[in-house]
JSON list of C-alpha atoms and ligand atoms in Angstrom, two decimals:
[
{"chain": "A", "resi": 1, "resn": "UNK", "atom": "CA", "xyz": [0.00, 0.00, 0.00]},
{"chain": "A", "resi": 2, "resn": "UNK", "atom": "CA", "xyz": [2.10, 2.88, -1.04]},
{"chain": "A", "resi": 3, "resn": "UNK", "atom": "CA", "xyz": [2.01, 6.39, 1.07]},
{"chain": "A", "resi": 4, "resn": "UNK", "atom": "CA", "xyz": [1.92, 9.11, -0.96]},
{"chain": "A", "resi": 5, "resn": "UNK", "atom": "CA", "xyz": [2.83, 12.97, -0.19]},
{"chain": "A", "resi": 6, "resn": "UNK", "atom": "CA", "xyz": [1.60, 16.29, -1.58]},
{"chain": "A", "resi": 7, "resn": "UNK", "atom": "CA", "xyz": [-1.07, 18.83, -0.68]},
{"chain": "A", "resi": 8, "resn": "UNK", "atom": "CA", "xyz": [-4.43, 18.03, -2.71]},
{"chain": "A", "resi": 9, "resn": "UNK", "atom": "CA", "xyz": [-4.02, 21.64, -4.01]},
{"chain": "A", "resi": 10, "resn": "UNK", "atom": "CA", "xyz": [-0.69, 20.76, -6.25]},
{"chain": "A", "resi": 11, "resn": "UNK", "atom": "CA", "xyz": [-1.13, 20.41, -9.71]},
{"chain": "A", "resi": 12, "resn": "UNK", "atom": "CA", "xyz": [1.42, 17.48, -9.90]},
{"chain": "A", "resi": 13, "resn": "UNK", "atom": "CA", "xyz": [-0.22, 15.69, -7.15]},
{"chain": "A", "resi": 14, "resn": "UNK", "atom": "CA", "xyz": [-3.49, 15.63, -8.16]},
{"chain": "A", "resi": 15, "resn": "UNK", "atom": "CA", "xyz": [-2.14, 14.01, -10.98]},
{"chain": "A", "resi": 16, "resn": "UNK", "atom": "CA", "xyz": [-0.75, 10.89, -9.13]},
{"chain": "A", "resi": 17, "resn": "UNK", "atom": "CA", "xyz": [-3.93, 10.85, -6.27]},
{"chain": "A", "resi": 18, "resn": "UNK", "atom": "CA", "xyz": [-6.25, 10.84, -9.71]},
{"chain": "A", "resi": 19, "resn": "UNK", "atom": "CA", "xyz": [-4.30, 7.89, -11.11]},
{"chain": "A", "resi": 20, "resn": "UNK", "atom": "CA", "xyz": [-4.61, 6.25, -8.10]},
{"chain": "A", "resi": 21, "resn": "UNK", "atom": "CA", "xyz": [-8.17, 6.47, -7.36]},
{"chain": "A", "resi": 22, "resn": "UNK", "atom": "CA", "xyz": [-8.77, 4.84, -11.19]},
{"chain": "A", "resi": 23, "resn": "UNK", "atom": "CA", "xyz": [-6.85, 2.17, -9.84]},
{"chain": "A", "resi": 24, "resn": "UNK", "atom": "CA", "xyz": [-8.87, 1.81, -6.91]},
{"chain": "A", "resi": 25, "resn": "UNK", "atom": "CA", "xyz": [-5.41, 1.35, -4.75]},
{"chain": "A", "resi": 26, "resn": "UNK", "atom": "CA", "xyz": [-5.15, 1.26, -1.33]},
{"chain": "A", "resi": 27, "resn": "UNK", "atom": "CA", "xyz": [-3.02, 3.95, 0.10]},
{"chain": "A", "resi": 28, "resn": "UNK", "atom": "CA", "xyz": [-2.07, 6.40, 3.00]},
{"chain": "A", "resi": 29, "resn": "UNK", "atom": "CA", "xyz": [-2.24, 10.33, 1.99]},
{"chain": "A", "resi": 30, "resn": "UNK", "atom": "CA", "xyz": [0.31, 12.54, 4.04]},
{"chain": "A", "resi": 31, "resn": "UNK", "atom": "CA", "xyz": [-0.14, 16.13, 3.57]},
{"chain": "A", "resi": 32, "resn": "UNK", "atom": "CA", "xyz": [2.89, 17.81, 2.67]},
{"chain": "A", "resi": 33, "resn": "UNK", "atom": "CA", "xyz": [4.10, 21.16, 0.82]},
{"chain": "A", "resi": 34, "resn": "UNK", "atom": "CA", "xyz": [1.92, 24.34, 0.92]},
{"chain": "A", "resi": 35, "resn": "UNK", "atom": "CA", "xyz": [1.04, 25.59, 4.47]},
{"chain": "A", "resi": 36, "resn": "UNK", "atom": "CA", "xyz": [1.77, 22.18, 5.62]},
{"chain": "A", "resi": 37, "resn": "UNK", "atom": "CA", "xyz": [5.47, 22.34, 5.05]},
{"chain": "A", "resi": 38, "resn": "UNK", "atom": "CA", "xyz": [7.41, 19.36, 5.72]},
{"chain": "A", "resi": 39, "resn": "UNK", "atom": "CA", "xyz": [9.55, 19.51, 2.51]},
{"chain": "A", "resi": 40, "resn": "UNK", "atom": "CA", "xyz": [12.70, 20.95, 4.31]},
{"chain": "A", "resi": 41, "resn": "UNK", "atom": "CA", "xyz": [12.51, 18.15, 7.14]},
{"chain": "A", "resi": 42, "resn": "UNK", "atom": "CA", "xyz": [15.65, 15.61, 6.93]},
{"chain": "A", "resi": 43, "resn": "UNK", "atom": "CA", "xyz": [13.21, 12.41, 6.63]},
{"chain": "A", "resi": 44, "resn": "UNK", "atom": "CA", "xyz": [11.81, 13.82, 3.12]},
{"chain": "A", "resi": 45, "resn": "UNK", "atom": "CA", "xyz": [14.40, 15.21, 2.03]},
{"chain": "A", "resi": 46, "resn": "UNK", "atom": "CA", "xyz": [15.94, 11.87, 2.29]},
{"chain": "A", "resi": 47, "resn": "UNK", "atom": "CA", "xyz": [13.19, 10.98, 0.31]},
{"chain": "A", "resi": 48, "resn": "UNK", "atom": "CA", "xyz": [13.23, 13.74, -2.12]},
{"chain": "A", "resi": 49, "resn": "UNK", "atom": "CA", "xyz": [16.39, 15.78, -2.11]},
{"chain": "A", "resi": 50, "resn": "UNK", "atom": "CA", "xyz": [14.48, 18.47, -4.37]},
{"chain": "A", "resi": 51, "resn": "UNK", "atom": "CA", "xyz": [12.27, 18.95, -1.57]},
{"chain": "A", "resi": 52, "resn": "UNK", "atom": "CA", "xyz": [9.27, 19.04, -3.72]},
{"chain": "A", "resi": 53, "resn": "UNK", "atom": "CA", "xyz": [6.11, 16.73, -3.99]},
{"chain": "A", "resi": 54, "resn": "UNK", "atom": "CA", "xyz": [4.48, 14.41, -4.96]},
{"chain": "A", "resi": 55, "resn": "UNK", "atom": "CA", "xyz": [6.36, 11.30, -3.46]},
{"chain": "A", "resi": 56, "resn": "UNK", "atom": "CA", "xyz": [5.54, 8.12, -2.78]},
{"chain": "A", "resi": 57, "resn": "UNK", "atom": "CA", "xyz": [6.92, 5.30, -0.67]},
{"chain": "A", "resi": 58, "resn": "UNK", "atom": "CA", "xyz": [5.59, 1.93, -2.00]},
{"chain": "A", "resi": 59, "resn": "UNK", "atom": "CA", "xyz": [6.66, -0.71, 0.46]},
{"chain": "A", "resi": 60, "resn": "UNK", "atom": "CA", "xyz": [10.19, 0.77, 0.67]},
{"chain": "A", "resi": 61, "resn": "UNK", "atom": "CA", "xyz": [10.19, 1.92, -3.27]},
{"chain": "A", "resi": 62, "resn": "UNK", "atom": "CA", "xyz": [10.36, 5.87, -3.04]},
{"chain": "A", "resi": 63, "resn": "UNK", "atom": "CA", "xyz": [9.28, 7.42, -6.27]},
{"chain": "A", "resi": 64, "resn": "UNK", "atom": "CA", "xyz": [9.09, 11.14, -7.07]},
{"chain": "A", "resi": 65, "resn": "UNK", "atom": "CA", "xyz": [8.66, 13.13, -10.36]},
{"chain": "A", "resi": 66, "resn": "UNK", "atom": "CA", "xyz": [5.16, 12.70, -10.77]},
{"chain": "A", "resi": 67, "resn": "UNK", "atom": "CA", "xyz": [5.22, 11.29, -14.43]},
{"chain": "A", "resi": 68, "resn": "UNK", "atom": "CA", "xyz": [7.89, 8.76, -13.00]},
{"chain": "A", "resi": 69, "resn": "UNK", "atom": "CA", "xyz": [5.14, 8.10, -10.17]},
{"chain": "A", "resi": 70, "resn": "UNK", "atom": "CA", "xyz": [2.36, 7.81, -12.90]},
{"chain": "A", "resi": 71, "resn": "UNK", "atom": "CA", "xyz": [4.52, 5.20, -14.85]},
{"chain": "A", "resi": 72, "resn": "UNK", "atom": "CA", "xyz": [5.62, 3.20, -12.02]},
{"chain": "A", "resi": 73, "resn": "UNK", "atom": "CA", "xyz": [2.18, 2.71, -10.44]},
{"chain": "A", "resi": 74, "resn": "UNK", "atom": "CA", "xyz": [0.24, 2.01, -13.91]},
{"chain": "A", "resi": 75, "resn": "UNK", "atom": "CA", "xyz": [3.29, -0.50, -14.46]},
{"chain": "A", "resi": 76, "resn": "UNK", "atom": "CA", "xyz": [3.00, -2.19, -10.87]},
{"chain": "A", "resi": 77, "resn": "UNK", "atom": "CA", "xyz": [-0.86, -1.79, -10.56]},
{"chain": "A", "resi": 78, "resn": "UNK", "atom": "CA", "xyz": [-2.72, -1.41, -13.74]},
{"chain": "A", "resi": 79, "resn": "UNK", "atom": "CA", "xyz": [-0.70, -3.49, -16.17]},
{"chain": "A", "resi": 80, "resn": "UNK", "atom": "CA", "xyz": [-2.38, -4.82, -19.20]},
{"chain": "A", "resi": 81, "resn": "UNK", "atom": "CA", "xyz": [-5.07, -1.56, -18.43]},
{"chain": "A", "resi": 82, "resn": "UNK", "atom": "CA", "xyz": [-3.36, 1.87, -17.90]},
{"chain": "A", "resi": 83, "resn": "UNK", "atom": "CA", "xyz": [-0.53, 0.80, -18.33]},
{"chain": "A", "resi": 84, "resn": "UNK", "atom": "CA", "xyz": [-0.24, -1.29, -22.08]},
{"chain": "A", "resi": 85, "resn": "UNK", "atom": "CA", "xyz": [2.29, -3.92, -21.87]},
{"chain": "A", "resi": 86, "resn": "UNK", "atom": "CA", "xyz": [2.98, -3.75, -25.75]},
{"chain": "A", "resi": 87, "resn": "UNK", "atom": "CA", "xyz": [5.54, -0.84, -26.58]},
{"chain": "A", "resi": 88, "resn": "UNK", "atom": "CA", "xyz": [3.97, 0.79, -29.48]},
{"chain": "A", "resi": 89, "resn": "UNK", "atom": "CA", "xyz": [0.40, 1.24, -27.51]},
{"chain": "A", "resi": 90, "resn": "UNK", "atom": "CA", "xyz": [2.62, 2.29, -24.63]},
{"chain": "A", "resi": 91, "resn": "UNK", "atom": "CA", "xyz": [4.19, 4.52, -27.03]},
{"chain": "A", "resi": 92, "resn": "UNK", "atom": "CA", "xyz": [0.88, 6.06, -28.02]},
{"chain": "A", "resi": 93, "resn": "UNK", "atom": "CA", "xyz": [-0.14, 6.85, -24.46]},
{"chain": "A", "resi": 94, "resn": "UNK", "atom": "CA", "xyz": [3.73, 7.97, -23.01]},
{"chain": "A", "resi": 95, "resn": "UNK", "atom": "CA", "xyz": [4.71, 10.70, -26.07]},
{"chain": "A", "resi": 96, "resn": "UNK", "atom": "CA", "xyz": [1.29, 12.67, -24.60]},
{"chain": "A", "resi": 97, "resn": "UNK", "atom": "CA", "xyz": [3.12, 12.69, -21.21]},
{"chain": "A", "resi": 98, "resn": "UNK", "atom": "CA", "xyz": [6.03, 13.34, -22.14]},
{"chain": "A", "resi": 99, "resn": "UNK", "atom": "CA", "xyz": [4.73, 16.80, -24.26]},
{"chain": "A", "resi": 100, "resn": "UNK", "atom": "CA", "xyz": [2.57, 17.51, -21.77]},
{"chain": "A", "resi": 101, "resn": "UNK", "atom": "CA", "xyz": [5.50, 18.04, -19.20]},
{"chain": "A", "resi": 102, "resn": "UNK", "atom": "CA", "xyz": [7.80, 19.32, -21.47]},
{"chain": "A", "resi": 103, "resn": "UNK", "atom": "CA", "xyz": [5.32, 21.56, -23.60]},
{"chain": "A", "resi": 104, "resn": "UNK", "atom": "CA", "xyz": [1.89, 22.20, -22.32]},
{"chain": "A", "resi": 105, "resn": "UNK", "atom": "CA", "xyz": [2.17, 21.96, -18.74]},
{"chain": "A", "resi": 106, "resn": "UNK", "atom": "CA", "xyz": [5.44, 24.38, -18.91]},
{"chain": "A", "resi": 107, "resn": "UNK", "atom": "CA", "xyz": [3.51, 27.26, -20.68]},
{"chain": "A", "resi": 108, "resn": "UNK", "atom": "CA", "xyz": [0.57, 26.63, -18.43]},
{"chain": "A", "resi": 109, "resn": "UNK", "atom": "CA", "xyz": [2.37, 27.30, -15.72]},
{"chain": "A", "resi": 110, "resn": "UNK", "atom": "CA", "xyz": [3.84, 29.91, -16.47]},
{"chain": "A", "resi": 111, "resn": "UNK", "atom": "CA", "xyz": [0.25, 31.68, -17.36]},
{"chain": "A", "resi": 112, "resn": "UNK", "atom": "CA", "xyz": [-1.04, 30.07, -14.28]},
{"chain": "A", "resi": 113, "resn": "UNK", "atom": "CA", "xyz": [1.73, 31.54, -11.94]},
{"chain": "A", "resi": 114, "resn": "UNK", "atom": "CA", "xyz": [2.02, 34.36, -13.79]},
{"chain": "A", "resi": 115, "resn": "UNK", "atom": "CA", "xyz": [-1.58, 35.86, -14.23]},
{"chain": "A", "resi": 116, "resn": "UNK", "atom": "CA", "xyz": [-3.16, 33.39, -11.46]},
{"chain": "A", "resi": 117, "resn": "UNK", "atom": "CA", "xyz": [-0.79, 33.20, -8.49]},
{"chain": "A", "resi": 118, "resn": "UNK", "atom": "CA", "xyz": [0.77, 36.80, -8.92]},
{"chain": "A", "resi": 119, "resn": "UNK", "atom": "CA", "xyz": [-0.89, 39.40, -7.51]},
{"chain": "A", "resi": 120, "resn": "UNK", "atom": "CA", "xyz": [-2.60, 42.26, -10.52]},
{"chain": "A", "resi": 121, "resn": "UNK", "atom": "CA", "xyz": [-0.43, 45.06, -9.44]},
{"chain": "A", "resi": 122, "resn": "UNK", "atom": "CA", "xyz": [2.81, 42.05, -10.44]},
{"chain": "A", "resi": 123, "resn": "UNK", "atom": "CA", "xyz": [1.61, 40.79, -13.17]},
{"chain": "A", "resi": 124, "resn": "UNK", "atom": "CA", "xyz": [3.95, 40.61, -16.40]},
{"chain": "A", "resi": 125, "resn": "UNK", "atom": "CA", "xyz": [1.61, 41.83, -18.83]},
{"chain": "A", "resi": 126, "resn": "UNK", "atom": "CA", "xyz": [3.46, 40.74, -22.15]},
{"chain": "A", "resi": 127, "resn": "UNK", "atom": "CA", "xyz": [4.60, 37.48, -20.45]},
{"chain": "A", "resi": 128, "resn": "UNK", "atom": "CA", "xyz": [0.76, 36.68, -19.89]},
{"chain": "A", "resi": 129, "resn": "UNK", "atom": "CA", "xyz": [-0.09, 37.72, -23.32]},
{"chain": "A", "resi": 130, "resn": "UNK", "atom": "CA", "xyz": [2.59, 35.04, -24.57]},
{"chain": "A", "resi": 131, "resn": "UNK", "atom": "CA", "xyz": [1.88, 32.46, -23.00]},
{"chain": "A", "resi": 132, "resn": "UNK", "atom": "CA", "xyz": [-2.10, 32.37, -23.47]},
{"chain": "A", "resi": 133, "resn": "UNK", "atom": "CA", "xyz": [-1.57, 32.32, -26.76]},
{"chain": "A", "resi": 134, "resn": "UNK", "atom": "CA", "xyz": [1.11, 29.67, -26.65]},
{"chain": "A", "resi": 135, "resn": "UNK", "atom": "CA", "xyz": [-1.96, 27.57, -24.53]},
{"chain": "A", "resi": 136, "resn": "UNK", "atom": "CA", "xyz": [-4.25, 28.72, -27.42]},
{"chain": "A", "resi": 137, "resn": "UNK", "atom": "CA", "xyz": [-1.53, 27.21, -29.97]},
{"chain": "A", "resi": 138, "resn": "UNK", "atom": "CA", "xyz": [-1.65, 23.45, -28.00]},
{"chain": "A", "resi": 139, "resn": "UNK", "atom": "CA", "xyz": [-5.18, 23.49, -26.91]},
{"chain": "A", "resi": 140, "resn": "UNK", "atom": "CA", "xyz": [-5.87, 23.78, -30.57]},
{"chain": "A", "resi": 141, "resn": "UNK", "atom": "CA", "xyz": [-3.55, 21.04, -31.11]},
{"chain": "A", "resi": 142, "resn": "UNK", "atom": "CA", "xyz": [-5.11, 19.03, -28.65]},
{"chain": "A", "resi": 143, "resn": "UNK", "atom": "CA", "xyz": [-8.36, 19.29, -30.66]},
{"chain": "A", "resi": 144, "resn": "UNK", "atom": "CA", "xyz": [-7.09, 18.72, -34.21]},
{"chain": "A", "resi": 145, "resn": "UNK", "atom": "CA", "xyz": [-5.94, 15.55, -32.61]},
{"chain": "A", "resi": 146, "resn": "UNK", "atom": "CA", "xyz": [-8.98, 14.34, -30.18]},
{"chain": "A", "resi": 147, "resn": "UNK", "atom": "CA", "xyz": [-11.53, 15.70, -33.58]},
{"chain": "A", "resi": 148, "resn": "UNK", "atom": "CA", "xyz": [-11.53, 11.51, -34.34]},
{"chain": "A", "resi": 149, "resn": "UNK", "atom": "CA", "xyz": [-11.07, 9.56, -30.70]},
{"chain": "A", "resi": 150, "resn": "UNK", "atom": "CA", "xyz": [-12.26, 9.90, -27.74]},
{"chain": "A", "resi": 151, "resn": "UNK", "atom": "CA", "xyz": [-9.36, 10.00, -25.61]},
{"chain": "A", "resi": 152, "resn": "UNK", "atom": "CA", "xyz": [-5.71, 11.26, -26.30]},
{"chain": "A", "resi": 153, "resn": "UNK", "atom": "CA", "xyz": [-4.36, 7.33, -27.07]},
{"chain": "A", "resi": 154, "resn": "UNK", "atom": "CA", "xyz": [-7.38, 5.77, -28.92]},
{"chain": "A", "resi": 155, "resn": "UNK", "atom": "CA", "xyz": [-11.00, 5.37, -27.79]},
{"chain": "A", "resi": 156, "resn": "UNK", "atom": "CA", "xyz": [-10.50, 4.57, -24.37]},
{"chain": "A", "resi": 157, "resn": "UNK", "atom": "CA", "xyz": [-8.88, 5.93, -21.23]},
{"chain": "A", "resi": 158, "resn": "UNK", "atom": "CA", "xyz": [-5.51, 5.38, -20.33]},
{"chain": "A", "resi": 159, "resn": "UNK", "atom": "CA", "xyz": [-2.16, 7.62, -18.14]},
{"chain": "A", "resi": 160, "resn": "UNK", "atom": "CA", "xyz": [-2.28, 9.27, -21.49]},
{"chain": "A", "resi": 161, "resn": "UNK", "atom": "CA", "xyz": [-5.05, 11.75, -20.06]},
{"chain": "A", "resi": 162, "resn": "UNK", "atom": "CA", "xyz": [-4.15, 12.18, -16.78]},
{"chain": "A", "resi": 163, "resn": "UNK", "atom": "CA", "xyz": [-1.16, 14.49, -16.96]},
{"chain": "A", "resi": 164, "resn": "UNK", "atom": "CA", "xyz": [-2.44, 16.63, -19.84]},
{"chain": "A", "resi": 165, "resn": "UNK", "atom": "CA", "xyz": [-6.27, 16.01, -18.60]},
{"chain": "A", "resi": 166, "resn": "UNK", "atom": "CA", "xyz": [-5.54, 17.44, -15.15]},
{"chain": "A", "resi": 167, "resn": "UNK", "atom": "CA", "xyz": [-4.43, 21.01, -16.99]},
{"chain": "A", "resi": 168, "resn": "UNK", "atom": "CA", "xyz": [-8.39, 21.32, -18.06]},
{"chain": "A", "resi": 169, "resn": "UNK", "atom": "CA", "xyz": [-10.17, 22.46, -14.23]},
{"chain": "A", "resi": 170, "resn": "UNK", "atom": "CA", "xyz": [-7.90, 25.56, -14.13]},
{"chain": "A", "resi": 171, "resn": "UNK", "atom": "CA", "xyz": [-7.17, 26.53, -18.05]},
{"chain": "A", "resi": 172, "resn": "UNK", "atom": "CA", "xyz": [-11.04, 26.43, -18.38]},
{"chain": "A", "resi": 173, "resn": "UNK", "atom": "CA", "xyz": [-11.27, 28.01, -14.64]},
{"chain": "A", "resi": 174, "resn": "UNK", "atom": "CA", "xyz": [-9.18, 31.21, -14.76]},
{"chain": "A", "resi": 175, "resn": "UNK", "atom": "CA", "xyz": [-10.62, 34.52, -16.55]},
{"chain": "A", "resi": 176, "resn": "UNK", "atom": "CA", "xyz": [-8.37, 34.30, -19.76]},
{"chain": "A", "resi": 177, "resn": "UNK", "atom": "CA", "xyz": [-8.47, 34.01, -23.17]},
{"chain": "A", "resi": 178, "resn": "UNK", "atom": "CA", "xyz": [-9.50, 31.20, -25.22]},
{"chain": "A", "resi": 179, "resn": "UNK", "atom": "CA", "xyz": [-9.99, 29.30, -28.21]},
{"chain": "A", "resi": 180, "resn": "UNK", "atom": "CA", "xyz": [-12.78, 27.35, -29.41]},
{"chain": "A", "resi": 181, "resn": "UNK", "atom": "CA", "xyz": [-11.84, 23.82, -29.06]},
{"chain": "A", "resi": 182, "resn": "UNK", "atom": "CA", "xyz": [-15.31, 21.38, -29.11]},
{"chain": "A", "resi": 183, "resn": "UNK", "atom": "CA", "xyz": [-13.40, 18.30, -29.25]},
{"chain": "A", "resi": 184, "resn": "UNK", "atom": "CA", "xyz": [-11.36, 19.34, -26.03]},
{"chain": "A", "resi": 185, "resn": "UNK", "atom": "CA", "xyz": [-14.30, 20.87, -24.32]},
{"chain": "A", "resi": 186, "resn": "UNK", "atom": "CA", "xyz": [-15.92, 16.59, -25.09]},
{"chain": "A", "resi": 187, "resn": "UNK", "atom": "CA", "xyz": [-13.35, 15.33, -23.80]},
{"chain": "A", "resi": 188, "resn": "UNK", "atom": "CA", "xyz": [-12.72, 17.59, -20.90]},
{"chain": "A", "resi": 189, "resn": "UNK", "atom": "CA", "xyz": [-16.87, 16.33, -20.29]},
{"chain": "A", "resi": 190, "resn": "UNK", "atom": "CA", "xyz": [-15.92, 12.97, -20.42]},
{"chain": "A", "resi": 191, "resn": "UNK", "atom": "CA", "xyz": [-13.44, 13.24, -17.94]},
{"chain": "A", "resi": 192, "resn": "UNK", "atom": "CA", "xyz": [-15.44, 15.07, -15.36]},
{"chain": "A", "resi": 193, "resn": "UNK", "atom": "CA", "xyz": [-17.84, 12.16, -16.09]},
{"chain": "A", "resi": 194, "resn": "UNK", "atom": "CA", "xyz": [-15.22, 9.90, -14.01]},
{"chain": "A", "resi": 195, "resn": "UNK", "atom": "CA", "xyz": [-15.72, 10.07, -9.83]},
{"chain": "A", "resi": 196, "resn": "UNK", "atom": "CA", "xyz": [-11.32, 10.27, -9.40]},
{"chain": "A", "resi": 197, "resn": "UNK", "atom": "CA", "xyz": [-11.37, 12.73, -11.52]},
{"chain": "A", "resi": 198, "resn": "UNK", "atom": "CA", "xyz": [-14.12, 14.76, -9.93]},
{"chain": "A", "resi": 199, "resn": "UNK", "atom": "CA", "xyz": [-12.51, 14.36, -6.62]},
{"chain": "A", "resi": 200, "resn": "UNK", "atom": "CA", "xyz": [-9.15, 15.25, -7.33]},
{"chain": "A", "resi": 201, "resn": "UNK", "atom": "CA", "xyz": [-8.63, 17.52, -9.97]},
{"chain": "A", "resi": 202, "resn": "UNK", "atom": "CA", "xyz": [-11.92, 19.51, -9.99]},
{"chain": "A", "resi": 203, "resn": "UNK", "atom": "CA", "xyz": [-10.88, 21.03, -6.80]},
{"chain": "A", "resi": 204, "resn": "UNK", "atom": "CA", "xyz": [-11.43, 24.54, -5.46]},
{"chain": "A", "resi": 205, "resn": "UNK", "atom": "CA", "xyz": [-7.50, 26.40, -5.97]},
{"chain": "A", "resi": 206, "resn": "UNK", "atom": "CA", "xyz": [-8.72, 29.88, -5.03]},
{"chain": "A", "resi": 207, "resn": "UNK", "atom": "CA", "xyz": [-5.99, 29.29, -2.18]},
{"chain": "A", "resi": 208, "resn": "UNK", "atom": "CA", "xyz": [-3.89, 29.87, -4.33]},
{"chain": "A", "resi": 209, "resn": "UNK", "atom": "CA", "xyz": [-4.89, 33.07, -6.25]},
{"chain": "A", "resi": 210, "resn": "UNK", "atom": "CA", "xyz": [-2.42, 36.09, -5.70]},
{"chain": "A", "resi": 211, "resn": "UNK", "atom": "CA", "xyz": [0.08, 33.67, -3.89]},
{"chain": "A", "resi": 212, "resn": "UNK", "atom": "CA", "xyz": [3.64, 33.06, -4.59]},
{"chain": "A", "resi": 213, "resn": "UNK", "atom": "CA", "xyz": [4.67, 32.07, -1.15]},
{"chain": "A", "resi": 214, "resn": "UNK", "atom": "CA", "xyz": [4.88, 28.55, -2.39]},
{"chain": "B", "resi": 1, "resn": "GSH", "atom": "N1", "xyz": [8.49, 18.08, -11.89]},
{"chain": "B", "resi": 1, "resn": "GSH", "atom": "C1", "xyz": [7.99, 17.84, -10.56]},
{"chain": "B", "resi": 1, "resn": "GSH", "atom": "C2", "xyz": [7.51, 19.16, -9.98]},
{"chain": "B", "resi": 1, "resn": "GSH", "atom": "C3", "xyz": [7.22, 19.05, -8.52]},
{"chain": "B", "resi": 1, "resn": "GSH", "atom": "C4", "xyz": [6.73, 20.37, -7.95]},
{"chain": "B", "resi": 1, "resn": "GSH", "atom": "O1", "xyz": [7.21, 21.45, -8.34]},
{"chain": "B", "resi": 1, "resn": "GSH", "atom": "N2", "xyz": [5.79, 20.29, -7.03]},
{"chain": "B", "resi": 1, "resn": "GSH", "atom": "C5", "xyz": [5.24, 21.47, -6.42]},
{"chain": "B", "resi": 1, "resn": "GSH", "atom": "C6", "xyz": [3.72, 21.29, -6.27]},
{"chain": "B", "resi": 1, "resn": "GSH", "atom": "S1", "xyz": [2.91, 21.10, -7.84]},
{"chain": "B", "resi": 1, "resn": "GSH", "atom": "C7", "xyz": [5.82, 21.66, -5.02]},
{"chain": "B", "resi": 1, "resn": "GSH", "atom": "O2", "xyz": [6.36, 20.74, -4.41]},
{"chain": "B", "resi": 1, "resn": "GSH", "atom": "N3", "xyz": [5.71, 22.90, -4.51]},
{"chain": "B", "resi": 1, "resn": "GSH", "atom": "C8", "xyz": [6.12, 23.23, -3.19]},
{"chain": "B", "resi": 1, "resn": "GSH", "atom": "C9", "xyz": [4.99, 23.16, -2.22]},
{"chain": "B", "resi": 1, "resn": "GSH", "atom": "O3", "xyz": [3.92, 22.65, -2.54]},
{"chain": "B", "resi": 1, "resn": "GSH", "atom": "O4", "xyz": [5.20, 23.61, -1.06]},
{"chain": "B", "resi": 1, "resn": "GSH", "atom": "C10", "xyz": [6.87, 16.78, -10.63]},
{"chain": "B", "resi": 1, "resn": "GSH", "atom": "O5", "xyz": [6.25, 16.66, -11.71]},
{"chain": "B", "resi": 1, "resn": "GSH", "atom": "O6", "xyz": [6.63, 16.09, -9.64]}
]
């Protein structure tokens, strides 16, 4: 039964306590992070020497990155269903992580942080203007590619959505602009259809409007 750390306000761990709940796993949630602290004490950062969460601690495996902790799980728990055992359907679901992290979630951020978390009288006006419309750029990406299936890998669910799925509460949430993207906006429906995904990533964050503290 793995232990898991992260406040259920972080972006990153909401990914890993979503995945989890589809996998209907057993586990122990520790606060951590955020007002909670705990990220500078010795014992995690033995853990984690980035001081940072998610983590988990599965029977004495320690895991954190929370794409590694996505992989790992779906490969220990959810093989042969999140987690395809052939490499090209693996493939199919991993390259949407992967851009996700490197691409989407890093501009999203920074237009999250950046017009969300700072406060107005902060705000890098240009910067903002930048990055929405690199979001606009991949969110119309996104729905040239979900226009003929259902989900990002094929026509069924798999860790493909989660990392790129869990962006949807707050792009669609904040007071910015958008494009018009149907076949995200059916998708993004589909996944609020799912109970884990209800509970974890469609989540109240005003906590963490005009914050920077952490
Ligand atoms: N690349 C890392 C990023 C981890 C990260 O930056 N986590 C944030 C929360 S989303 C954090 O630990 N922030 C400090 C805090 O919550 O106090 C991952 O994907 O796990």
């Amino acid at each position: 039964m793995p232990d898991v750390w992260g406040r259920r306000s972080a972006f990153n761990v909401q990914k890993v306590l979503w995945l989890i709940d589809e996998l209907a796993l057993p586990h122990r949630h520790i606060d951590a992070g955020g007002s909670f602290g705990g990220l500078d004490d010795p014992a995690f950062r033995a853990m984690n020497p980035h001081g940072r969460v998610p983590v988990i601690d599965d029977g004495g495996v320690v895991v954190w990155e929370s794409h590694s902790i996505l992989r790992y799980l779906a490969a220990r728990y959810g093989a042969g269903g999140l987690w395809a055992e052939d490499p090209a359907e693996r493939a199919a679901a991993e390259r949407w992580m992967d851009w996700t992290l490197a691409t989407l979630q890093r501009d999203f951020m920074d237009l999250f942080w950046g017009f969300y978390r700072t406060p107005a009288e902060q705000r890098d006006r240009p910067m903002i203007e930048r990055r929405t419309e690199r979001c606009a750029a991949h969110f119309r990406l996104l729905d040239a590619h979900l226009a003929d299936r259902a989900y990002l890998a094929g026509d069924r669910f798999t860790m493909a959505d989660v990392p790129a799925g869990t962006t949807l509460y707050r792009y669609f949430g904040i007071d910015i602009a958008r494009p018009d993207v149907p076949h995200v906006t059916a998708w993004y429906t589909r996944l609020a259809e799912r109970p884990a995904y209800r509970t974890h990533v469609m989540r109240p964050f005003d906590e963490l409007h005009g914050r920077l503290d952490y």
